[in-house]
Structures are given as C-alpha cells and as structure tokens.
XYZ file of N, CA, C and O in Angstrom:
604
model
N -128.317 -143.434 -3.718
C -128.204 -142.018 -4.000
C -128.084 -141.219 -2.706
O -127.293 -140.288 -2.640
N -128.849 -141.601 -1.694
C -128.844 -140.830 -0.456
C -127.459 -140.819 0.191
O -127.006 -139.797 0.686
N -126.776 -141.963 0.131
C -125.428 -142.042 0.701
C -124.486 -141.076 -0.016
O -123.730 -140.337 0.619
N -124.538 -141.063 -1.338
C -123.671 -140.176 -2.115
C -123.972 -138.713 -1.842
O -123.062 -137.884 -1.748
N -125.253 -138.386 -1.718
C -125.640 -137.009 -1.426
C -125.122 -136.600 -0.044
O -124.599 -135.497 0.131
N -125.252 -137.476 0.925
C -124.765 -137.153 2.268
C -123.247 -136.962 2.289
O -122.735 -136.096 2.991
N -122.541 -137.752 1.503
C -121.085 -137.577 1.399
C -120.761 -136.225 0.776
O -119.858 -135.513 1.227
N -121.533 -135.849 -0.258
C -121.301 -134.569 -0.922
C -121.596 -133.395 0.003
O -121.015 -132.326 -0.143
N -122.485 -133.590 0.959
C -122.763 -132.549 1.945
C -121.662 -132.517 2.991
O -121.191 -131.449 3.393
N -121.222 -133.695 3.438
C -120.301 -133.780 4.570
C -118.855 -133.436 4.228
O -118.132 -132.936 5.086
N -118.418 -133.670 3.023
C -117.001 -133.468 2.682
C -116.570 -131.998 2.775
O -115.546 -131.695 3.391
N -117.286 -131.039 2.197
C -116.781 -129.661 2.236
C -116.894 -128.985 3.606
O -116.187 -128.015 3.872
N -117.760 -129.481 4.481
C -117.981 -128.807 5.762
C -116.711 -128.736 6.617
O -116.371 -127.664 7.113
N -115.968 -129.831 6.810
C -114.743 -129.701 7.624
C -113.694 -128.790 6.992
O -112.996 -128.060 7.704
N -113.589 -128.832 5.649
C -112.626 -127.948 4.987
C -112.983 -126.485 5.236
O -112.134 -125.679 5.603
N -114.249 -126.162 5.017
C -114.660 -124.786 5.230
C -114.533 -124.409 6.702
O -114.095 -123.302 7.023
N -114.922 -125.317 7.591
C -114.818 -125.046 9.027
C -113.393 -124.733 9.443
O -113.144 -123.782 10.187
N -112.441 -125.524 8.955
C -111.040 -125.279 9.271
C -110.594 -123.921 8.749
O -109.962 -123.135 9.470
N -110.925 -123.634 7.507
C -110.522 -122.360 6.893
C -111.165 -121.196 7.631
O -110.506 -120.190 7.926
N -112.442 -121.317 7.948
C -113.151 -120.231 8.632
C -112.560 -119.982 10.014
O -112.278 -118.835 10.380
N -112.388 -121.031 10.783
C -111.830 -120.861 12.127
C -110.409 -120.322 12.084
O -110.038 -119.476 12.899
N -109.633 -120.785 11.128
C -108.262 -120.294 11.013
C -108.224 -118.847 10.524
O -107.307 -118.100 10.869
N -109.218 -118.426 9.749
C -109.230 -117.030 9.289
C -109.654 -116.089 10.417
O -109.236 -114.941 10.453
N -110.485 -116.579 11.337
C -110.938 -115.752 12.453
C -109.901 -115.663 13.564
O -109.732 -114.616 14.182
N -109.246 -116.772 13.857
C -108.248 -116.836 14.919
C -107.121 -117.739 14.447
O -107.115 -118.938 14.745
N -106.155 -117.184 13.708
C -105.139 -118.027 13.063
C -104.315 -118.846 14.059
O -103.781 -118.332 15.032
N -104.269 -120.131 13.784
C -103.402 -121.047 14.517
C -102.294 -121.506 13.589
O -101.147 -121.594 13.977
N -102.672 -121.787 12.363
C -101.722 -122.186 11.338
C -101.510 -121.012 10.391
O -102.447 -120.319 10.031
N -100.273 -120.811 10.023
C -99.945 -119.719 9.108
C -99.418 -120.320 7.814
O -98.489 -121.123 7.825
N -100.042 -119.939 6.731
C -99.686 -120.462 5.426
C -99.128 -119.334 4.568
O -99.598 -118.206 4.631
N -98.137 -119.675 3.775
C -97.577 -118.729 2.818
C -98.457 -118.754 1.566
O -98.310 -119.622 0.726
N -99.379 -117.831 1.512
C -100.302 -117.770 0.385
C -99.852 -116.643 -0.532
O -99.692 -115.504 -0.090
N -99.639 -116.954 -1.798
C -99.243 -115.885 -2.718
C -100.366 -114.862 -2.865
O -101.540 -115.210 -2.848
N -99.981 -113.621 -2.967
C -100.962 -112.558 -3.160
C -101.441 -112.586 -4.606
O -100.669 -112.384 -5.525
N -102.709 -112.834 -4.770
C -103.313 -112.820 -6.092
C -104.009 -111.486 -6.287
O -104.408 -110.826 -5.323
N -104.196 -111.109 -7.505
C -104.834 -109.825 -7.776
C -106.288 -109.844 -7.325
O -106.920 -110.890 -7.187
N -106.812 -108.654 -7.116
C -108.199 -108.501 -6.680
C -109.169 -109.072 -7.704
O -110.248 -109.534 -7.354
N -108.760 -109.070 -8.959
C -109.593 -109.638 -10.014
C -109.949 -111.080 -9.703
O -111.108 -111.488 -9.826
N -108.965 -111.884 -9.309
C -109.203 -113.311 -9.033
C -110.101 -113.513 -7.821
O -110.886 -114.449 -7.782
N -109.991 -112.631 -6.851
C -110.843 -112.719 -5.662
C -112.321 -112.616 -6.048
O -113.141 -113.440 -5.637
N -112.638 -111.625 -6.840
C -114.030 -111.408 -7.211
C -114.475 -112.327 -8.345
O -115.650 -112.666 -8.444
N -113.563 -112.730 -9.179
C -113.883 -113.685 -10.235
C -114.294 -115.021 -9.622
O -115.318 -115.603 -10.010
N -113.528 -115.509 -8.653
C -113.850 -116.773 -7.992
C -115.164 -116.667 -7.217
O -115.975 -117.594 -7.228
N -115.391 -115.524 -6.590
C -116.650 -115.311 -5.882
C -117.827 -115.311 -6.864
O -118.874 -115.914 -6.597
N -117.640 -114.681 -8.014
C -118.685 -114.669 -9.039
C -118.946 -116.075 -9.575
O -120.110 -116.446 -9.805
N -117.901 -116.864 -9.732
C -118.064 -118.257 -10.183
C -118.889 -119.035 -9.158
O -119.790 -119.800 -9.517
N -118.606 -118.842 -7.878
C -119.360 -119.522 -6.824
C -120.838 -119.167 -6.868
O -121.702 -120.055 -6.814
N -121.134 -117.896 -6.964
C -122.538 -117.486 -7.023
C -123.195 -117.909 -8.335
O -124.388 -118.206 -8.370
N -122.419 -117.982 -9.412
C -122.947 -118.468 -10.684
C -123.364 -119.933 -10.560
O -124.426 -120.325 -11.056
N -122.548 -120.728 -9.882
C -122.914 -122.126 -9.661
C -124.171 -122.231 -8.803
O -125.012 -123.104 -9.028
N -124.309 -121.362 -7.805
C -125.514 -121.378 -6.975
C -126.761 -121.093 -7.803
O -127.791 -121.757 -7.654
N -126.668 -120.108 -8.660
C -127.808 -119.751 -9.506
C -128.062 -120.850 -10.543
O -129.209 -121.239 -10.780
N -126.993 -121.379 -11.114
C -127.129 -122.399 -12.156
C -127.782 -123.663 -11.623
O -128.649 -124.240 -12.298
N -127.404 -124.090 -10.413
C -127.996 -125.326 -9.889
C -129.503 -125.188 -9.760
O -130.240 -126.123 -10.018
N -129.952 -124.024 -9.377
C -131.387 -123.801 -9.220
C -132.109 -123.891 -10.561
O -133.088 -124.620 -10.707
N -131.611 -123.151 -11.538
C -132.290 -123.098 -12.829
C -132.160 -124.411 -13.606
O -133.117 -124.844 -14.253
N -130.996 -125.050 -13.552
C -130.822 -126.325 -14.254
C -131.747 -127.376 -13.662
O -132.411 -128.123 -14.395
N -131.832 -127.432 -12.330
C -132.692 -128.416 -11.682
C -134.163 -128.195 -12.068
O -134.863 -129.139 -12.424
N -134.609 -126.960 -12.014
C -136.009 -126.689 -12.336
C -136.318 -126.916 -13.818
O -137.424 -127.360 -14.158
N -135.359 -126.650 -14.673
C -135.557 -126.931 -16.092
C -135.682 -128.437 -16.313
O -136.569 -128.893 -17.045
N -134.816 -129.209 -15.665
C -134.859 -130.659 -15.835
C -136.129 -131.260 -15.240
O -136.705 -132.178 -15.822
N -136.578 -130.757 -14.091
C -137.805 -131.300 -13.507
C -139.024 -130.961 -14.359
O -139.962 -131.749 -14.428
N -138.984 -129.813 -15.011
C -140.090 -129.460 -15.913
C -140.130 -130.420 -17.094
O -141.208 -130.883 -17.495
N -138.962 -130.756 -17.622
C -138.891 -131.707 -18.735
C -139.372 -133.081 -18.288
O -140.123 -133.753 -19.001
N -138.968 -133.496 -17.100
C -139.376 -134.806 -16.571
C -140.885 -134.852 -16.368
O -141.538 -135.836 -16.711
N -141.426 -133.784 -15.793
C -142.868 -133.794 -15.492
C -143.730 -133.821 -16.741
O -144.853 -134.321 -16.711
N -143.228 -133.302 -17.848
C -144.015 -133.300 -19.085
C -143.693 -134.482 -19.990
O -144.288 -134.613 -21.056
N -142.772 -135.329 -19.564
C -142.382 -136.469 -20.405
C -143.433 -137.579 -20.334
O -144.281 -137.612 -19.438
N -143.336 -138.503 -21.263
C -144.262 -139.636 -21.316
C -143.694 -140.864 -20.615
O -144.215 -141.968 -20.797
N -142.653 -140.708 -19.833
C -142.027 -141.841 -19.154
C -142.969 -142.416 -18.105
O -143.822 -141.715 -17.559
N -142.745 -143.696 -17.813
C -143.487 -144.294 -16.713
C -142.898 -143.779 -15.401
O -141.912 -143.048 -15.394
N -143.515 -144.156 -14.298
C -143.103 -143.623 -12.990
C -141.658 -143.978 -12.658
O -140.918 -143.146 -12.132
N -141.237 -145.190 -12.975
C -139.852 -145.595 -12.701
C -138.875 -144.744 -13.515
O -137.830 -144.324 -13.013
N -139.219 -144.481 -14.759
C -138.374 -143.641 -15.607
C -138.296 -142.216 -15.087
O -137.227 -141.595 -15.101
N -139.437 -141.695 -14.631
C -139.446 -140.344 -14.063
C -138.593 -140.276 -12.798
O -137.858 -139.313 -12.595
N -138.694 -141.288 -11.968
C -137.918 -141.289 -10.722
C -136.416 -141.412 -11.004
O -135.607 -140.775 -10.331
N -136.047 -142.215 -12.003
C -134.633 -142.312 -12.373
C -134.119 -140.977 -12.905
O -133.021 -140.540 -12.553
N -134.894 -140.344 -13.752
C -134.499 -139.043 -14.296
C -134.433 -138.001 -13.188
O -133.518 -137.164 -13.162
N -135.389 -138.052 -12.265
C -135.378 -137.117 -11.134
C -134.147 -137.350 -10.256
O -133.514 -136.402 -9.800
N -133.808 -138.604 -10.041
C -132.618 -138.942 -9.257
C -131.362 -138.354 -9.899
O -130.500 -137.805 -9.201
N -131.258 -138.462 -11.206
C -130.111 -137.887 -11.913
C -130.087 -136.367 -11.786
O -129.016 -135.771 -11.617
N -131.245 -135.733 -11.868
C -131.323 -134.275 -11.735
C -130.912 -133.831 -10.337
O -130.197 -132.839 -10.178
N -131.347 -134.575 -9.323
C -130.969 -134.251 -7.944
C -129.466 -134.416 -7.760
O -128.804 -133.561 -7.157
N -128.920 -135.492 -8.302
C -127.487 -135.733 -8.158
C -126.674 -134.634 -8.850
O -125.676 -134.154 -8.307
N -127.132 -134.213 -10.029
C -126.459 -133.122 -10.737
C -126.516 -131.839 -9.906
O -125.541 -131.102 -9.795
N -127.669 -131.577 -9.297
C -127.827 -130.384 -8.462
C -126.846 -130.418 -7.295
O -126.226 -129.409 -6.964
N -126.693 -131.579 -6.683
C -125.774 -131.677 -5.561
C -124.320 -131.552 -5.993
O -123.484 -131.082 -5.225
N -123.996 -131.953 -7.224
C -122.644 -131.721 -7.724
C -122.364 -130.223 -7.848
O -121.282 -129.754 -7.486
N -123.323 -129.476 -8.346
C -123.173 -128.022 -8.417
C -122.947 -127.444 -7.018
O -122.080 -126.600 -6.815
N -123.740 -127.896 -6.060
C -123.609 -127.395 -4.691
C -122.282 -127.807 -4.063
O -121.659 -127.027 -3.338
N -121.844 -129.021 -4.348
C -120.562 -129.509 -3.839
C -119.416 -128.634 -4.357
O -118.550 -128.200 -3.588
N -119.426 -128.355 -5.636
C -118.386 -127.510 -6.235
C -118.447 -126.108 -5.645
O -117.409 -125.499 -5.348
N -119.640 -125.579 -5.449
C -119.801 -124.251 -4.856
C -119.224 -124.209 -3.447
O -118.544 -123.243 -3.072
N -119.472 -125.245 -2.664
C -118.941 -125.291 -1.300
C -117.418 -125.330 -1.312
O -116.764 -124.660 -0.492
N -116.832 -126.079 -2.218
C -115.368 -126.127 -2.309
C -114.793 -124.789 -2.778
O -113.745 -124.350 -2.284
N -115.479 -124.136 -3.710
C -115.047 -122.811 -4.157
C -115.089 -121.830 -2.993
O -114.173 -121.016 -2.816
N -116.136 -121.902 -2.175
C -116.255 -121.000 -1.023
C -115.117 -121.236 -0.035
O -114.533 -120.278 0.485
N -114.791 -122.485 0.220
C -113.690 -122.787 1.141
C -112.361 -122.300 0.568
O -111.558 -121.678 1.276
N -112.130 -122.560 -0.702
C -110.882 -122.125 -1.346
C -110.787 -120.605 -1.369
O -109.732 -120.035 -1.065
N -111.883 -119.953 -1.713
C -111.875 -118.491 -1.767
C -111.618 -117.864 -0.412
O -110.857 -116.903 -0.301
N -112.242 -118.394 0.627
C -112.005 -117.866 1.966
C -110.563 -118.104 2.387
O -109.933 -117.238 3.002
N -110.019 -119.248 2.024
C -108.627 -119.556 2.351
C -107.667 -118.602 1.651
O -106.734 -118.079 2.268
N -107.898 -118.368 0.373
C -106.977 -117.541 -0.404
C -107.132 -116.048 -0.149
O -106.146 -115.308 -0.147
N -108.381 -115.592 0.060
C -108.617 -114.158 0.085
C -109.166 -113.621 1.401
O -109.075 -112.422 1.656
N -109.805 -114.458 2.204
C -110.372 -113.992 3.465
C -111.585 -113.086 3.295
O -112.003 -112.432 4.243
N -112.176 -113.083 2.128
C -113.332 -112.242 1.837
C -114.580 -112.847 2.483
O -114.897 -114.019 2.252
N -115.318 -112.076 3.280
C -116.529 -112.621 3.914
C -117.622 -113.015 2.922
O -118.553 -113.737 3.284
N -117.520 -112.577 1.697
C -118.479 -112.992 0.673
C -118.476 -114.498 0.473
O -119.506 -115.092 0.160
N -117.325 -115.120 0.679
C -117.238 -116.571 0.551
C -117.971 -117.268 1.695
O -118.519 -118.351 1.514
N -117.995 -116.650 2.864
C -118.762 -117.200 3.981
C -120.254 -117.136 3.667
O -121.002 -118.076 3.940
N -120.686 -116.043 3.071
C -122.080 -115.901 2.666
C -122.420 -116.951 1.598
O -123.470 -117.596 1.662
N -121.530 -117.128 0.637
C -121.758 -118.127 -0.414
C -121.879 -119.523 0.194
O -122.740 -120.313 -0.209
N -121.044 -119.825 1.185
C -121.114 -121.138 1.823
C -122.415 -121.298 2.602
O -123.043 -122.363 2.570
N -122.841 -120.255 3.289
C -124.090 -120.321 4.042
C -125.278 -120.549 3.106
O -126.169 -121.361 3.403
N -125.293 -119.872 1.980
C -126.379 -120.069 1.006
C -126.309 -121.484 0.431
O -127.341 -122.137 0.224
N -125.100 -121.972 0.209
C -124.935 -123.343 -0.278
C -125.502 -124.345 0.718
O -126.196 -125.289 0.338
N -125.227 -124.143 2.005
C -125.780 -125.032 3.027
C -127.300 -124.968 3.050
O -127.969 -125.995 3.236
N -127.841 -123.783 2.835
C -129.289 -123.638 2.769
C -129.860 -124.461 1.610
O -130.836 -125.194 1.767
N -129.217 -124.362 0.444
C -129.678 -125.142 -0.706
C -129.477 -126.636 -0.483
O -130.294 -127.448 -0.913
N -128.378 -127.028 0.175
C -128.200 -128.440 0.518
C -129.386 -128.931 1.333
O -129.900 -130.024 1.121
N -129.826 -128.107 2.252
C -130.930 -128.482 3.127
C -132.251 -128.591 2.371
O -132.982 -129.574 2.534
N -132.558 -127.609 1.551
C -133.852 -127.623 0.870
C -133.854 -128.464 -0.399
O -134.918 -128.732 -0.942
N -132.692 -128.898 -0.853
C -132.633 -129.686 -2.086
C -132.753 -131.185 -1.826
O -132.953 -131.953 -2.771
N -132.632 -131.586 -0.578
C -132.734 -133.018 -0.270
C -134.140 -133.491 -0.607
O -135.114 -132.946 -0.131
N -134.230 -134.511 -1.462
C -135.555 -134.921 -1.915
C -136.372 -135.616 -0.814
O -135.879 -136.488 -0.118
N -137.587 -135.187 -0.674
C -138.574 -135.830 0.182
C -139.773 -136.137 -0.707
O -139.899 -135.551 -1.795
N -140.648 -137.015 -0.277
C -141.821 -137.294 -1.127
C -142.622 -136.039 -1.486
O -143.042 -135.890 -2.635
N -142.798 -135.136 -0.530
C -143.551 -133.914 -0.832
C -142.843 -133.053 -1.875
O -143.479 -132.486 -2.769
N -141.541 -132.944 -1.766
C -140.776 -132.144 -2.733
C -140.778 -132.797 -4.111
O -140.805 -132.102 -5.131
N -140.725 -134.127 -4.146
C -140.769 -134.835 -5.429
C -142.119 -134.598 -6.099
O -142.182 -134.311 -7.300
N -143.191 -134.702 -5.330
C -144.535 -134.497 -5.874
C -144.683 -133.081 -6.421
O -145.210 -132.877 -7.520
N -144.190 -132.094 -5.676
C -144.289 -130.700 -6.146
C -143.428 -130.457 -7.368
O -143.850 -129.797 -8.317
N -142.182 -130.976 -7.341
C -141.254 -130.718 -8.451
C -141.731 -131.352 -9.747
O -141.611 -130.753 -10.819
N -142.277 -132.554 -9.650
C -142.711 -133.257 -10.852
C -144.192 -133.061 -11.165
O -144.689 -133.610 -12.142
N -144.878 -132.302 -10.303
C -146.308 -132.016 -10.486
C -147.102 -133.312 -10.683
O -147.862 -133.460 -11.648
N -146.912 -134.229 -9.751
C -147.560 -135.535 -9.847
C -148.990 -135.472 -9.326
O -149.292 -134.725 -8.398
N -149.840 -136.291 -9.912
C -151.244 -136.367 -9.503
C -151.688 -137.817 -9.545
O -151.073 -138.651 -10.189
N -152.758 -138.080 -8.848
C -153.392 -139.386 -8.906
C -152.514 -140.519 -8.403
O -151.936 -140.457 -7.329
N -152.432 -141.558 -9.233
C -151.720 -142.774 -8.860
C -150.226 -142.523 -8.654
O -149.608 -143.088 -7.748
N -149.632 -141.693 -9.512
C -148.203 -141.389 -9.365
C -147.935 -140.708 -8.030
O -146.954 -141.000 -7.352
N -148.810 -139.799 -7.645
C -148.676 -139.115 -6.354
C -148.779 -140.118 -5.206
O -147.994 -140.057 -4.254
N -149.702 -141.045 -5.310
C -149.863 -142.070 -4.275
C -148.629 -142.963 -4.173
O -148.223 -143.354 -3.080
N -148.027 -143.278 -5.321
C -146.816 -144.105 -5.314
C -145.676 -143.397 -4.593
O -144.938 -144.008 -3.817
N -145.528 -142.121 -4.841
C -144.456 -141.363 -4.183
C -144.772 -141.181 -2.703
O -143.887 -141.274 -1.855
N -146.027 -140.949 -2.371
C -146.411 -140.830 -0.963
C -146.132 -142.116 -0.196
O -145.851 -142.077 0.995
N -146.195 -143.249 -0.871
C -145.888 -144.526 -0.231
C -144.419 -144.593 0.183
O -144.060 -145.362 1.074
N -143.588 -143.773 -0.426
C -142.166 -143.739 -0.074
C -141.926 -143.117 1.280
O -140.859 -143.266 1.856
N -142.882 -142.378 1.809
C -142.703 -141.731 3.113
C -142.324 -142.721 4.187
O -141.596 -142.393 5.108
N -142.805 -143.921 4.069
C -142.506 -144.948 5.062
C -141.028 -145.299 5.017
O -140.400 -145.521 6.034
N -140.430 -145.319 3.825
C -139.044 -145.747 3.672
C -138.022 -144.638 3.885
O -136.893 -144.897 4.145
N -138.416 -143.399 3.720
C -137.446 -142.307 3.792
C -137.293 -141.819 5.210
O -138.125 -141.798 6.003
C-alpha cells in the first residue's frame, strides 16, 4: 500500500510543477481554446468538493471501522482500503488542480494544489494516526504501536 500511495503523491507533482512554472514564466506556448468562465469556476468547485469529500468519507469510514466487531486484521484491512480511497480522492484533486491551472491560469488552482499537498502529508498513516482514527485501546493499541518499528 505504501508504494501505491507514494506513487499517487509523486505523479501529479511534476505535472503541476510544469504547469505552474510555465504559467509564471512561459517557455512553451500552447493553443488553448478559450472556455467560458463557468467552466473555470465549475472545475475549481469540483476540486474543492473532492478535497472536502475525502475528509468526510475517510472519517465516516473510520468511524464505521472503529465500531465494527472485526478482529484487528479485519480492521487494518478496512482501514487500508479507506486510506487508499482517500488518496484516490487527493490524486484526482491534484490532477484537477494541474489541469485547471493549465487551462485557466486561476491562482485558486494553486491554492487547491497546496491544500491537497497538505492533506497528502497529514493523511499518510502512522501508528499514532491509526490509533486515533480507529480509537484503539488496550491490546489493539499495543499491536499497532508495535508497527512503529517497521514503518
């Protein structure tokens, strides 16, 4: 899972970096069709909607996992799926930000990308974050704390 998450973080960064640098100091000139202002703000709203959705979907799923009767392995598998889903939302948001900046040059897309990077950073699972998200106690908490050595 960690490899896939790192790929999902690393792929949009060069695209956005190229678009951002080219928008600030153009080296390459592209024939971009002029789209209406509606699409500029619609795409920006979609990006921010994905940012908000990843947060609420992840927390809803972790609440369900923490109250489930699954054993620890089942909880960790479900948590892994929730984390992966969250990173898919963030990955799509990062690509939307790069595309929006490329098409429209609106600085709102730069802000959306910066917030996405922030969520990428704080969403990476660590034993402490897993314990807090799943509200683990006792033996389950000790099992997750034992992962600190491996992570």
